[in-house]
Coordinates of C-alpha atoms in Angstrom, one line a residue:
Chain A
X478 CA 5.7 35.3 28.8
X479 CA 6.7 33.2 26.2
X480 CA 3.2 31.3 25.1
X481 CA 1.6 35.3 25.8
X482 CA 3.5 36.5 22.7
X483 CA 3.1 33.2 20.8
X484 CA -1.1 33.7 21.4
X485 CA -0.8 37.0 20.5
X486 CA 0.5 35.9 17.1
X487 CA -2.0 32.9 17.0
X488 CA -5.2 35.0 16.8
X489 CA -4.1 38.6 15.9
X490 CA -1.5 36.9 14.0
X491 CA -4.2 35.1 12.4
X492 CA -6.8 37.9 11.2
X493 CA -3.5 40.2 10.4
X494 CA -2.5 37.4 7.6
X495 CA -5.9 37.6 6.7
X496 CA -6.3 41.3 6.1
X497 CA -3.0 41.9 4.8
X498 CA -3.9 38.5 2.1
X499 CA -6.6 39.7 1.3
X500 CA -5.3 43.4 0.6
X501 CA -2.8 41.3 -1.3
X502 CA -5.1 40.2 -3.6
X503 CA -7.8 43.2 -4.4
X504 CA -4.7 45.6 -5.7
X505 CA -2.4 42.2 -7.6
X506 CA -3.6 42.7 -11.8
X507 CA -5.0 39.8 -11.9
X508 CA -9.2 39.3 -11.2
X509 CA -8.9 38.1 -7.3
X510 CA -10.6 35.2 -7.7
X511 CA -8.6 33.3 -9.6
X512 CA -5.8 34.0 -6.5
X513 CA -7.9 32.0 -3.7
X514 CA -6.1 29.1 -3.4
X515 CA -2.9 30.3 -3.6
X516 CA -4.1 33.0 -0.8
X517 CA -4.9 29.8 1.2
X518 CA -1.3 28.5 0.6
X519 CA 0.4 31.4 1.0
X520 CA -1.6 32.0 4.6
X521 CA 0.0 29.2 6.7
X522 CA 3.6 29.9 6.1
X523 CA 3.1 33.8 7.1
X524 CA 0.8 32.4 10.6
X525 CA 3.7 30.4 11.6
X526 CA 6.6 33.4 10.6
X527 CA 4.1 35.5 12.2
X528 CA 4.0 33.5 15.1
X529 CA 7.6 32.5 15.6
X530 CA 8.8 36.3 15.4
X531 CA 6.1 37.2 18.5
X532 CA 7.8 34.3 20.6
X533 CA 11.3 36.1 20.4
X534 CA 10.3 39.8 20.9
X535 CA 10.9 40.3 24.2
X536 CA 8.3 41.9 25.7
X537 CA 4.6 41.2 25.6
X538 CA 2.4 43.8 25.4
X539 CA 4.3 46.3 22.7
X540 CA 3.4 42.3 20.5
X541 CA 0.0 43.1 21.3
X542 CA -0.2 46.3 20.7
X543 CA 1.3 45.9 17.4
X544 CA -0.3 43.4 15.7
X545 CA -3.8 45.0 17.5
X546 CA -2.8 48.6 15.6
X547 CA -1.6 46.7 11.8
X548 CA -4.4 44.9 11.8
X549 CA -7.1 48.3 13.0
X550 CA -5.0 50.1 9.6
X551 CA -5.6 46.9 7.7
X552 CA -8.9 46.7 7.9
X553 CA -10.2 50.0 8.0
X554 CA -8.3 49.8 4.3
X555 CA -10.2 46.5 3.0
X556 CA -13.6 48.3 4.8
X557 CA -13.0 51.6 3.0
X558 CA -12.7 50.0 -0.3
X559 CA -15.4 47.2 -0.3
X560 CA -17.6 48.9 -2.9
X561 CA -15.1 48.5 -5.7
X562 CA -15.2 44.7 -4.3
X563 CA -16.1 42.4 -7.9
Chain B
X817 CA 7.8 48.6 19.9
X818 CA 11.3 48.6 18.1
X819 CA 12.4 45.7 16.2
X820 CA 15.9 46.0 17.2
X821 CA 14.5 44.1 20.7
X822 CA 14.4 41.1 18.7
X823 CA 17.6 39.7 20.5
X824 CA 20.1 37.7 18.1
X825 CA 20.6 34.3 18.4
X826 CA 21.3 34.6 22.2
X827 CA 21.1 31.6 25.3
X828 CA 18.0 33.3 26.3
X829 CA 16.1 32.9 22.4
X830 CA 18.0 29.5 21.6
X831 CA 15.8 28.2 25.3
X832 CA 13.1 30.0 24.5
X833 CA 12.7 28.2 20.5
X834 CA 14.0 25.4 22.3
X835 CA 10.7 24.9 24.8
X836 CA 8.4 26.2 21.7
X837 CA 9.9 23.3 19.5
X838 CA 9.3 20.8 22.9
X839 CA 5.4 21.6 24.0
X840 CA 4.7 22.3 20.5
X841 CA 5.9 19.0 18.6
X842 CA 4.3 17.1 22.2
X843 CA 0.9 18.6 21.7
X844 CA 1.3 17.4 18.4
X845 CA 3.3 14.5 18.7
X846 CA 0.7 11.8 18.9
X847 CA -1.3 12.4 16.9
X848 CA 1.3 13.6 14.4
X849 CA 2.8 9.5 14.8
X850 CA -0.6 8.5 13.3
X851 CA -0.7 10.6 10.6
X852 CA 2.3 9.9 9.7
X853 CA 2.4 6.1 10.0
X854 CA -1.3 6.3 7.9
X855 CA -0.2 8.0 6.3
X856 CA 2.7 6.3 4.7
X857 CA 0.2 3.2 4.6
X858 CA -2.3 5.3 2.2
X859 CA 0.3 6.2 0.0
X860 CA 0.3 2.1 -1.8
X861 CA -3.6 2.9 -1.5
X862 CA -3.9 1.9 -5.3
X863 CA -2.4 -1.5 -4.0
X864 CA -4.3 -2.0 -0.9
X865 CA -7.9 -1.2 -3.5
X866 CA -6.8 -4.3 -5.3
X867 CA -5.6 -6.2 -1.9
X868 CA -8.8 -5.5 0.4
X869 CA -11.5 -6.8 -2.6
X870 CA -10.9 -10.8 -3.3
X871 CA -14.0 -10.1 -5.6
X872 CA -12.2 -7.8 -7.9
X873 CA -9.1 -9.9 -8.8
X874 CA -8.6 -12.3 -12.0
X875 CA -12.0 -10.5 -13.5
X876 CA -12.7 -9.0 -16.4
X877 CA -12.3 -5.0 -16.3
X878 CA -16.0 -4.2 -16.4
X879 CA -17.3 -1.6 -19.4
X880 CA -18.6 1.8 -19.3
X881 CA -22.2 0.1 -20.0
X882 CA -21.7 -1.8 -16.8
X883 CA -20.7 1.6 -14.6
X884 CA -24.7 3.7 -16.7
X885 CA -26.0 0.2 -15.3
X886 CA -24.5 0.9 -11.9
X887 CA -26.0 4.0 -11.6
X888 CA -28.8 3.3 -12.4
X889 CA -29.0 0.7 -9.5
X890 CA -28.0 3.1 -7.1
X891 CA -30.1 5.8 -8.3
X892 CA -33.5 3.3 -8.0
X893 CA -32.6 2.8 -4.5
X894 CA -31.0 6.0 -3.7
X895 CA -33.5 8.6 -5.5
X896 CA -32.4 11.6 -3.1
X897 CA -28.5 11.2 -4.3
X898 CA -29.4 12.1 -8.0
X899 CA -28.0 15.8 -6.9
X900 CA -25.0 14.2 -6.1
X901 CA -23.0 10.6 -7.3
X902 CA -19.9 9.6 -7.5
X903 CA -17.9 6.6 -9.6
X904 CA -14.8 4.9 -8.9
X905 CA -13.4 4.4 -12.5
X906 CA -12.5 0.6 -13.0
X907 CA -8.5 1.9 -13.9
X908 CA -8.8 3.0 -9.8
X909 CA -10.5 0.1 -8.4
X910 CA -8.6 -2.8 -10.4
X911 CA -11.5 -3.7 -12.7
X912 CA -14.9 -2.7 -10.9
X913 CA -17.1 0.3 -10.9
X914 CA -18.0 1.2 -8.1
X915 CA -20.4 4.2 -6.9
X916 CA -20.3 6.5 -3.7
X917 CA -22.1 9.2 -2.2
X918 CA -22.8 11.1 1.2
X919 CA -25.6 9.1 3.0
X920 CA -27.4 11.5 5.1
X921 CA -29.4 8.9 7.4
X922 CA -25.9 6.9 8.4
X923 CA -24.2 10.2 7.8
X924 CA -21.6 8.6 6.0
X925 CA -20.1 8.0 2.9
X926 CA -21.8 4.4 1.4
X927 CA -20.7 2.4 -1.3
X928 CA -21.3 -0.2 -3.8
X929 CA -20.3 -1.5 -6.8
X930 CA -22.9 -4.5 -9.4
X931 CA -20.9 -7.4 -7.2
X932 CA -22.5 -5.9 -3.9
X933 CA -25.6 -5.4 -5.4
X934 CA -25.9 -8.7 -7.3
X935 CA -24.4 -10.6 -4.1
X936 CA -26.7 -10.3 -0.5
X937 CA -29.1 -7.3 0.2
X938 CA -27.2 -5.2 2.5
X939 CA -23.4 -6.2 1.4
X940 CA -21.0 -3.3 1.4
X941 CA -17.5 -2.9 -0.2
X942 CA -14.2 -3.0 1.8
X943 CA -12.8 0.1 2.2
X944 CA -9.6 -0.4 4.0
X945 CA -7.8 2.2 2.1
X946 CA -11.1 5.3 2.6
X947 CA -10.5 3.9 6.8
X948 CA -6.6 4.0 6.6
X949 CA -6.7 7.2 4.6
X950 CA -9.4 8.2 7.2
X951 CA -7.5 7.8 10.3
X952 CA -4.5 9.8 8.3
X953 CA -6.5 12.9 8.1
X954 CA -8.7 13.3 10.9
X955 CA -7.1 9.7 13.4
X956 CA -10.7 8.7 11.8
X957 CA -13.1 11.0 14.1
X958 CA -15.4 12.0 12.1
X959 CA -17.6 15.1 14.3
X960 CA -14.2 17.7 13.6
X961 CA -10.9 15.4 13.9
X962 CA -10.1 16.8 10.3
X963 CA -10.2 20.8 11.7
X964 CA -8.4 19.5 14.9
X965 CA -5.9 17.3 12.4
X966 CA -5.7 21.5 10.8
X967 CA -4.4 22.2 13.9
X968 CA -2.3 19.6 14.3
X969 CA -0.8 20.5 11.6
X970 CA 0.2 24.2 12.4
X971 CA 1.4 23.5 15.6
X972 CA 3.3 20.9 13.4
X973 CA 4.9 23.5 11.3
X974 CA 5.4 26.1 14.5
X975 CA 7.8 23.0 16.1
X976 CA 9.3 22.5 12.4
X977 CA 10.2 26.3 12.4
X978 CA 11.0 26.3 15.8
X979 CA 14.0 23.0 15.4
X980 CA 15.6 24.1 12.6
X981 CA 16.3 27.9 14.6
X982 CA 17.6 26.0 17.8
X983 CA 19.9 23.1 14.9
X984 CA 20.9 26.3 13.1
X985 CA 24.3 27.7 15.4
X986 CA 25.3 23.7 15.0
X987 CA 23.9 22.1 11.7
X988 CA 27.1 21.8 10.0
X989 CA 29.1 20.5 12.8
X990 CA 26.6 18.5 14.8
X991 CA 24.5 17.9 10.9
X992 CA 25.4 13.8 9.7
X993 CA 27.4 13.3 13.2
X994 CA 25.9 10.0 15.2
X995 CA 26.5 9.1 18.9
X996 CA 26.0 5.7 19.5
X997 CA 27.7 5.2 23.1
X998 CA 26.7 5.4 26.6
X999 CA 25.0 8.8 26.4
X1000 CA 21.4 7.1 24.6
X1001 CA 20.2 10.8 24.9
X1002 CA 23.0 12.2 22.8
X1003 CA 22.2 9.0 20.2
X1004 CA 18.6 9.9 20.0
X1005 CA 19.2 13.9 19.8
X1006 CA 21.7 12.6 16.9
X1007 CA 18.9 10.8 15.0
X1008 CA 16.3 12.9 15.5
X1009 CA 17.9 16.0 14.2
X1010 CA 19.4 13.8 11.1
X1011 CA 15.5 12.7 10.0
X1012 CA 15.0 16.0 10.5
X1013 CA 17.1 18.0 8.9
X1014 CA 17.2 15.7 6.6
X1015 CA 13.9 15.2 5.5
X1016 CA 13.0 18.7 6.3
X1017 CA 11.5 20.0 2.8
X1018 CA 9.3 17.7 2.8
X1019 CA 8.0 17.8 6.4
X1020 CA 7.6 21.8 5.6
X1021 CA 5.5 20.5 2.3
X1022 CA 3.4 18.0 4.2
X1023 CA 3.5 20.7 7.1
X1024 CA 1.7 23.1 4.7
X1025 CA -0.6 21.2 1.8
X1026 CA -2.2 19.1 5.8
X1027 CA -3.0 22.8 7.2
X1028 CA -5.0 23.9 3.7
X1029 CA -6.1 20.3 3.2
X1030 CA -7.8 20.3 6.6
X1031 CA -8.8 24.2 7.1
X1032 CA -9.6 25.2 3.7
X1033 CA -13.4 25.2 4.3
X1034 CA -12.7 27.5 7.6
X1035 CA -9.9 29.7 6.2
X1036 CA -11.7 30.7 2.9
X1037 CA -14.8 31.3 5.8
X1038 CA -12.5 34.0 7.4
X1039 CA -11.8 35.6 4.3
X1040 CA -15.6 35.2 3.6
X1041 CA -16.4 37.3 6.0
X1042 CA -13.3 39.5 7.3
X1043 CA -11.5 40.2 4.1
X1044 CA -13.9 40.0 1.1
X1045 CA -17.0 41.6 2.9
X1046 CA -19.1 37.8 1.6
X1047 CA -18.4 38.1 -2.1
X1048 CA -15.9 35.6 -1.8
X1049 CA -18.1 32.6 -1.1
X1050 CA -20.0 32.5 -4.7
X1051 CA -16.5 32.1 -6.6
X1052 CA -15.1 29.5 -3.8
X1053 CA -16.7 26.5 -6.0
X1054 CA -15.3 28.3 -9.3
X1055 CA -11.8 28.9 -8.3
X1056 CA -11.8 24.5 -7.0
X1057 CA -14.0 23.1 -9.4
X1058 CA -15.5 22.6 -12.9
X1059 CA -19.1 22.1 -12.3
X1060 CA -21.7 23.6 -10.0
X1061 CA -22.1 26.3 -11.0
X1062 CA -25.7 25.8 -12.9
X1063 CA -28.7 24.7 -11.1
X1064 CA -30.8 21.8 -12.1
X1065 CA -33.2 22.5 -15.5
X1066 CA -36.0 20.1 -13.2
X1067 CA -36.6 18.8 -16.8
X1068 CA -36.2 14.9 -17.5
X1069 CA -33.5 14.3 -20.3
X1070 CA -31.9 11.3 -21.6
X1071 CA -28.1 11.1 -20.8
X1072 CA -25.5 10.4 -23.6
X1073 CA -23.7 7.0 -22.6
X1074 CA -20.8 7.0 -20.5
X1075 CA -18.1 6.4 -23.0
X1076 CA -19.0 8.6 -25.1
X1077 CA -19.1 11.6 -22.7
X1078 CA -15.6 9.7 -21.6
X1079 CA -14.1 9.9 -24.8
X1080 CA -15.6 13.6 -25.3
X1081 CA -13.2 14.4 -21.9
X1082 CA -10.2 12.6 -22.7
X1083 CA -10.4 13.6 -26.7
X1084 CA -10.0 17.3 -25.8
X1085 CA -7.3 16.9 -22.6
X1086 CA -4.4 14.4 -24.8
X1087 CA -2.7 12.4 -21.9
X1088 CA -5.6 13.1 -19.2
X1089 CA -6.5 9.4 -17.9
X1090 CA -10.1 9.2 -16.1
X1091 CA -10.0 7.6 -12.8
X1092 CA -13.5 8.5 -11.7
X1093 CA -16.5 10.9 -12.0
X1094 CA -18.8 13.3 -10.2
X1095 CA -21.9 13.6 -11.4
X1096 CA -24.7 16.5 -10.8
X1097 CA -27.9 15.9 -11.2
X1098 CA -28.4 12.9 -13.3
X1099 CA -31.6 12.6 -15.3
X1100 CA -32.1 16.8 -15.7
X1101 CA -31.5 18.5 -18.6
X1102 CA -28.3 20.5 -16.5
X1103 CA -26.7 17.6 -15.1
X1104 CA -22.9 17.4 -15.2
X1105 CA -19.9 15.9 -15.3
X1106 CA -17.0 16.2 -14.0
X1107 CA -14.0 13.8 -15.1
X1108 CA -11.3 13.4 -13.1
X1109 CA -8.0 12.4 -13.4
X1110 CA -4.6 12.7 -14.5
X1111 CA -2.3 13.8 -17.0
X1112 CA 1.0 11.7 -18.3
X1113 CA 3.8 13.6 -17.6
X1114 CA 3.2 16.6 -15.4
X1115 CA 5.0 16.7 -12.2
X1116 CA 1.3 18.0 -10.7
X1117 CA -0.8 15.9 -12.8
X1118 CA -3.9 15.7 -11.0
X1119 CA -6.8 17.1 -13.3
X1120 CA -10.8 17.9 -14.4
X1121 CA -12.9 18.3 -16.7
X1122 CA -16.2 19.7 -17.5
X1123 CA -18.9 18.1 -19.5
X1124 CA -22.7 18.8 -19.8
X1125 CA -24.3 14.9 -19.8
X1126 CA -27.1 15.5 -22.4
X1127 CA -25.3 17.2 -25.3
X1128 CA -21.6 16.1 -24.2
X1129 CA -20.7 19.9 -24.5
X1130 CA -17.1 20.4 -22.7
X1131 CA -18.0 23.2 -20.1
X1132 CA -14.2 23.7 -18.5
X1133 CA -10.9 21.8 -19.1
X1134 CA -8.3 22.1 -16.0
X1135 CA -5.5 19.8 -16.8
X1136 CA -2.1 20.3 -17.4
X1137 CA -1.2 22.7 -19.2
X1138 CA -4.0 24.5 -19.1
X1139 CA -5.0 25.2 -16.4
X1140 CA -5.4 28.4 -14.1
X1141 CA -3.7 29.6 -10.6
X1142 CA -6.1 28.2 -8.6
X1143 CA -6.2 24.4 -9.7
X1144 CA -2.2 24.3 -10.9
X1145 CA -1.8 25.8 -6.7
X1146 CA -4.6 23.3 -6.1
X1147 CA -3.1 20.2 -8.1
X1148 CA 0.7 20.9 -6.9
X1149 CA -0.3 20.7 -3.3
X1150 CA -2.4 17.0 -3.7
X1151 CA 0.4 16.0 -6.0
X1152 CA 3.7 17.0 -3.1
X1153 CA 1.7 15.8 -0.6
X1154 CA 0.6 12.2 -1.8
X1155 CA 3.5 11.7 -4.5
X1156 CA 1.7 11.4 -7.2
X1157 CA 4.1 13.0 -9.4
X1158 CA 6.0 9.7 -9.6
X1159 CA 5.8 5.9 -10.2
X1160 CA 6.8 3.8 -7.4
X1161 CA 10.1 5.1 -6.6
X1162 CA 8.2 8.2 -6.0
X1163 CA 5.9 6.1 -3.7
X1164 CA 8.4 4.2 -2.2
X1165 CA 10.3 7.6 -1.6
X1166 CA 7.6 8.6 0.8
X1167 CA 6.8 5.7 2.7
X1168 CA 9.6 5.5 3.8
X1169 CA 9.2 9.2 4.7
X1170 CA 5.8 8.4 6.4
X1171 CA 8.0 6.1 8.4
X1172 CA 10.3 8.8 9.7
X1173 CA 8.7 11.1 10.2
X1174 CA 6.3 8.8 12.6
X1175 CA 9.8 7.5 14.3
X1176 CA 10.5 11.8 14.7
X1177 CA 8.2 12.7 16.3
X1178 CA 8.2 9.2 18.2
X1179 CA 11.7 9.8 19.0
X1180 CA 10.6 13.7 20.1
X1181 CA 8.7 11.7 23.1
X1182 CA 12.0 10.0 24.4
X1183 CA 13.7 12.4 23.4
X1184 CA 11.2 14.6 26.5
X1185 CA 11.3 11.4 28.2
X1186 CA 15.6 11.5 28.7
X1187 CA 15.9 15.0 29.6
X1188 CA 14.2 14.5 32.7
X1189 CA 16.0 11.5 33.5
X1190 CA 17.2 11.4 37.4
X1191 CA 20.5 9.6 36.6
X1192 CA 21.4 8.8 39.8
X1193 CA 17.9 6.6 41.1
X1194 CA 16.3 4.0 39.3
X1195 CA 13.1 5.3 39.4
X1196 CA 11.9 7.9 37.8
X1197 CA 9.3 10.6 37.9
X1198 CA 6.1 10.2 37.1
X1199 CA 5.9 12.6 34.2
X1200 CA 8.4 10.7 32.7
X1201 CA 6.8 7.3 33.4
X1202 CA 3.7 8.2 32.4
X1203 CA 5.0 10.2 28.9
X1204 CA 6.8 6.5 28.4
X1205 CA 3.4 4.9 28.9
X1206 CA 1.3 6.8 26.6
X1207 CA 4.0 7.4 23.6
X1208 CA 4.6 3.0 23.7
X1209 CA 0.2 2.7 24.3
X1210 CA -0.8 5.4 21.5
X1211 CA 1.9 4.7 19.0
X1212 CA 2.6 1.1 19.2
X1213 CA -1.2 0.6 19.3
X1214 CA -1.7 2.0 16.1
X1215 CA 0.7 0.0 14.4
X1216 CA -1.6 -2.6 15.8
X1217 CA -4.7 -1.4 15.2
X1218 CA -3.7 -0.7 11.1
X1219 CA -2.6 -4.3 10.7
X1220 CA -5.4 -5.6 12.8
X1221 CA -8.0 -3.6 10.2
X1222 CA -5.9 -5.5 7.0
X1223 CA -6.4 -8.9 8.9
X1224 CA -10.4 -7.7 9.5
X1225 CA -10.5 -7.4 5.6
X1226 CA -10.4 -10.3 4.7
X1227 CA -11.3 -12.7 8.0
X1228 CA -14.3 -11.1 7.4
X1229 CA -14.3 -11.7 3.4
X1230 CA -14.2 -15.6 4.4
X1231 CA -16.6 -15.7 6.9
X1232 CA -19.2 -14.0 4.3
X1233 CA -19.8 -11.1 6.7
X1234 CA -22.0 -8.4 4.8
X1235 CA -20.5 -4.7 6.8
X1236 CA -17.5 -6.0 6.0
X1237 CA -16.0 -2.0 6.7
X1238 CA -17.8 -2.3 9.9
X1239 CA -16.1 -5.0 11.2
X1240 CA -12.7 -3.4 9.7
X1241 CA -13.7 -0.5 12.3
X1242 CA -14.0 -2.4 14.9
X1243 CA -11.0 -4.8 14.7
X1244 CA -8.7 -1.5 14.7
X1245 CA -10.7 0.7 17.9
X1246 CA -11.0 -2.4 19.7
X1247 CA -7.2 -3.9 19.3
X1248 CA -6.1 0.4 19.4
X1249 CA -8.3 0.0 22.9
X1250 CA -6.1 -2.9 24.5
X1251 CA -2.8 -1.3 23.4
X1252 CA -3.8 1.7 25.6
X1253 CA -5.3 0.3 28.3
X1254 CA -2.3 -2.5 28.6
X1255 CA 0.5 0.4 28.2
X1256 CA -1.0 1.9 31.0
X1257 CA -1.3 -1.2 33.4
X1258 CA 2.5 -2.2 32.7
X1259 CA 6.2 -0.8 33.4
X1260 CA 6.7 1.2 29.4
X1261 CA 9.9 -1.7 28.7
X1262 CA 7.3 -4.4 29.2
X1263 CA 4.7 -3.6 27.6
X1264 CA 6.8 -2.2 24.9
X1265 CA 7.8 -5.4 23.9
X1266 CA 4.7 -6.6 24.1
X1267 CA 3.0 -4.8 22.6
X1268 CA 6.0 -5.0 19.9
X1269 CA 5.4 -8.3 18.9
X1270 CA 2.0 -8.5 18.8
X1271 CA 2.0 -5.8 16.3
X1272 CA 5.0 -8.0 14.7
X1273 CA 2.5 -10.7 14.4
X1274 CA -0.5 -9.1 13.1
X1275 CA 1.4 -7.3 10.9
X1276 CA 2.8 -11.1 9.4
X1277 CA -1.2 -12.5 9.8
X1278 CA -1.6 -9.8 6.5
X1279 CA 0.1 -12.0 4.0
X1280 CA -1.4 -15.3 5.5
X1281 CA -5.1 -13.7 6.2
X1282 CA -4.9 -12.9 2.3
X1283 CA -3.7 -16.6 1.7
X1284 CA -5.8 -18.7 3.6
X1285 CA -9.0 -16.5 3.1
X1286 CA -8.8 -16.0 -1.1
X1287 CA -6.0 -18.5 -1.9
X1288 CA -3.8 -16.0 -3.2
X1289 CA -0.8 -16.9 -1.5
X1290 CA 2.5 -15.2 -1.9
X1291 CA 4.1 -17.7 -3.9
X1292 CA 1.7 -17.7 -6.8
X1293 CA 0.7 -14.0 -6.5
X1294 CA 4.3 -12.7 -8.5
X1295 CA 3.7 -15.9 -11.1
X1296 CA -0.1 -14.3 -11.6
X1297 CA 0.8 -11.2 -12.2
X1298 CA -0.9 -9.8 -9.6
X1299 CA 1.9 -7.4 -8.1
X1300 CA -0.4 -5.7 -5.7
X1301 CA -1.6 -7.9 -3.6
X1302 CA 1.9 -9.2 -3.6
X1303 CA 3.4 -6.1 -2.5
X1304 CA 1.1 -5.2 0.5
X1305 CA 1.5 -8.9 1.3
X1306 CA 4.8 -8.8 1.0
X1307 CA 5.0 -4.9 2.5
X1308 CA 3.4 -7.3 6.2
X1309 CA 5.9 -9.5 6.2
X1310 CA 8.7 -6.4 5.6
X1311 CA 6.9 -4.3 8.3
X1312 CA 6.0 -7.9 10.8
X1313 CA 9.8 -8.6 11.1
X1314 CA 10.4 -5.0 11.8
X1315 CA 8.8 -4.8 14.9
X1316 CA 9.7 -8.1 15.5
X1317 CA 13.7 -6.9 15.7
X1318 CA 11.9 -3.8 17.4
X1319 CA 10.9 -6.2 20.7
X1320 CA 13.4 -7.9 20.6
X1321 CA 16.1 -4.6 21.0
X1322 CA 13.3 -3.1 23.7
X1323 CA 13.9 -6.6 26.0
X1324 CA 17.7 -6.6 25.2
X1325 CA 17.8 -3.0 26.8
X1326 CA 15.7 -3.6 29.6
X1327 CA 18.2 -7.2 30.3
X1328 CA 21.2 -5.1 29.8
X1329 CA 21.1 -1.6 29.7
X1330 CA 21.0 1.4 32.5
X1331 CA 18.7 0.7 35.7
X1332 CA 18.1 4.3 36.0
X1333 CA 15.3 4.5 33.3
X1334 CA 12.0 4.2 33.0
X1335 CA 12.8 1.8 30.5
X1336 CA 14.4 -0.6 33.5
X1337 CA 11.7 0.3 35.6
X1338 CA 9.3 -3.0 36.8
X1339 CA 6.1 -0.9 39.1
X1340 CA 5.7 2.9 38.9
X1341 CA 7.1 5.1 40.9
X1342 CA 5.5 4.8 44.7
X1343 CA 2.9 7.7 46.0
X1344 CA 5.3 8.8 48.7
X1345 CA 8.9 9.2 45.9
X1346 CA 5.9 10.6 43.7
X1347 CA 5.5 13.5 46.4
X1348 CA 9.1 14.2 46.5
X1349 CA 9.9 13.8 42.7
X1350 CA 6.6 16.2 42.3
X1351 CA 6.8 18.8 45.8
X1352 CA 3.8 20.5 43.1

């Protein structure tokens, strides 16, 4: 079952990383395009950390559930503020 | 899920991370061996560039006027590349200007210098450096190889972090212990851990920067669609480059001379030494040039200056001490990945780290084989036997293939071959394929001994081929000040001697080591034994 949890981290963890980093870039005081490369560089350590944490949690279904909820919340926030993007 | 459910570092957790470490390491191990071995050689690409092309040795350095002549001749022959063409400067090639462009018909990069244009028709310069570099970042697979290596880099990151977690509890006790003795697995384990932990910071750097370089295009597409509602794509070029924001005017205009443009760029960024140029829309009123190069006294020396070719106006400067976060991060990652922040000491350090990394993956596979060893029987499992064969064939085959490409470069020059890159690849791929086939038809120990001997002889032939083909042999090059050529020859000798030494050790293991091992078997497990050992 460990591989199922790692798979959760690899798939939903990937989209969660994109959502989290996008949110931080948008909230950052500097214009978001100035953070593109640092964001890409930060993405991989964060993604690997999520996969490692997911592997260590003992139950499988909650991992998928929690990641799904986090994804939904952050993507909803990003979607609802998309008009503010310049 | 409560986070309290995350267990402490119990036996279960250790087993879990050990499984994660083993399988991610095994899945990515072969590709990482190839990447690290080729990467270690790529560290010396400036020296190899001087070695690979005898026509650039002992010749006067070309001037910017030669660069202009080359550019105009290439553009007359290939008008379709006016929109984008690059020029390597003599500072990088060792004497000549070299034009590079992507040939849409061939679907491959092409290059030309004045020497090849004046030579026999269709002649192409040796591109050993590009080939070894392509093996490093894409295994030499043109379609999708770079993305495959990006995924491999992510698996590598997972293997690194899980490996550290496994070894944390025993770190202080086991870190510097090497226990030679009858228990070979322990010795391999100690060596694997020692190299892994000591070079961990560099491995973390390689894993992160490798993933970024291979996957940034896909990742930015993901950010564009999911995080930025399609508004990121138009900003990418500005974040990564200094030119490309202006559309062509579709009106012809005279271009300023190359030396004037280079002087303007150098004057705008003091201490900046140009090494290559990227030119967009040459001959157009809106033609742009990115002057790429290195700044002195910087830990992240790589930088760019954007300049308009018609009037010489500097449009953007992204060099050391005056660049934004995007270019500073990119330059820092280049610098850390390629070791360009230091001189030869750093290059040698990276070379040793590269070979050490290759050893890490090789020893990881051997550990997997040793872990499945049946202590009380001479016959071992089929999986162990096949893994040992694959490890021998792919790892030593890679070393043979790369050495063969070096020898083929000089042989092709000596025989007057026109398409030298073609012969480099034929030599590399055919010897690699033969090595893999040989490894699978012979017992692992026998194949290892034979292939290591072949790798040793072939690698030692590198200086011989250079000496015979060009007359610049190792007793002459130091006296002529050709240290770059000498260092490649010397590297061939040292690596070749290393392979022969490993062949000797493997032979001793076969003759005098314990018999209950795949390294002592003279034939694969029989079918009936496979059925017993692998009931599934």
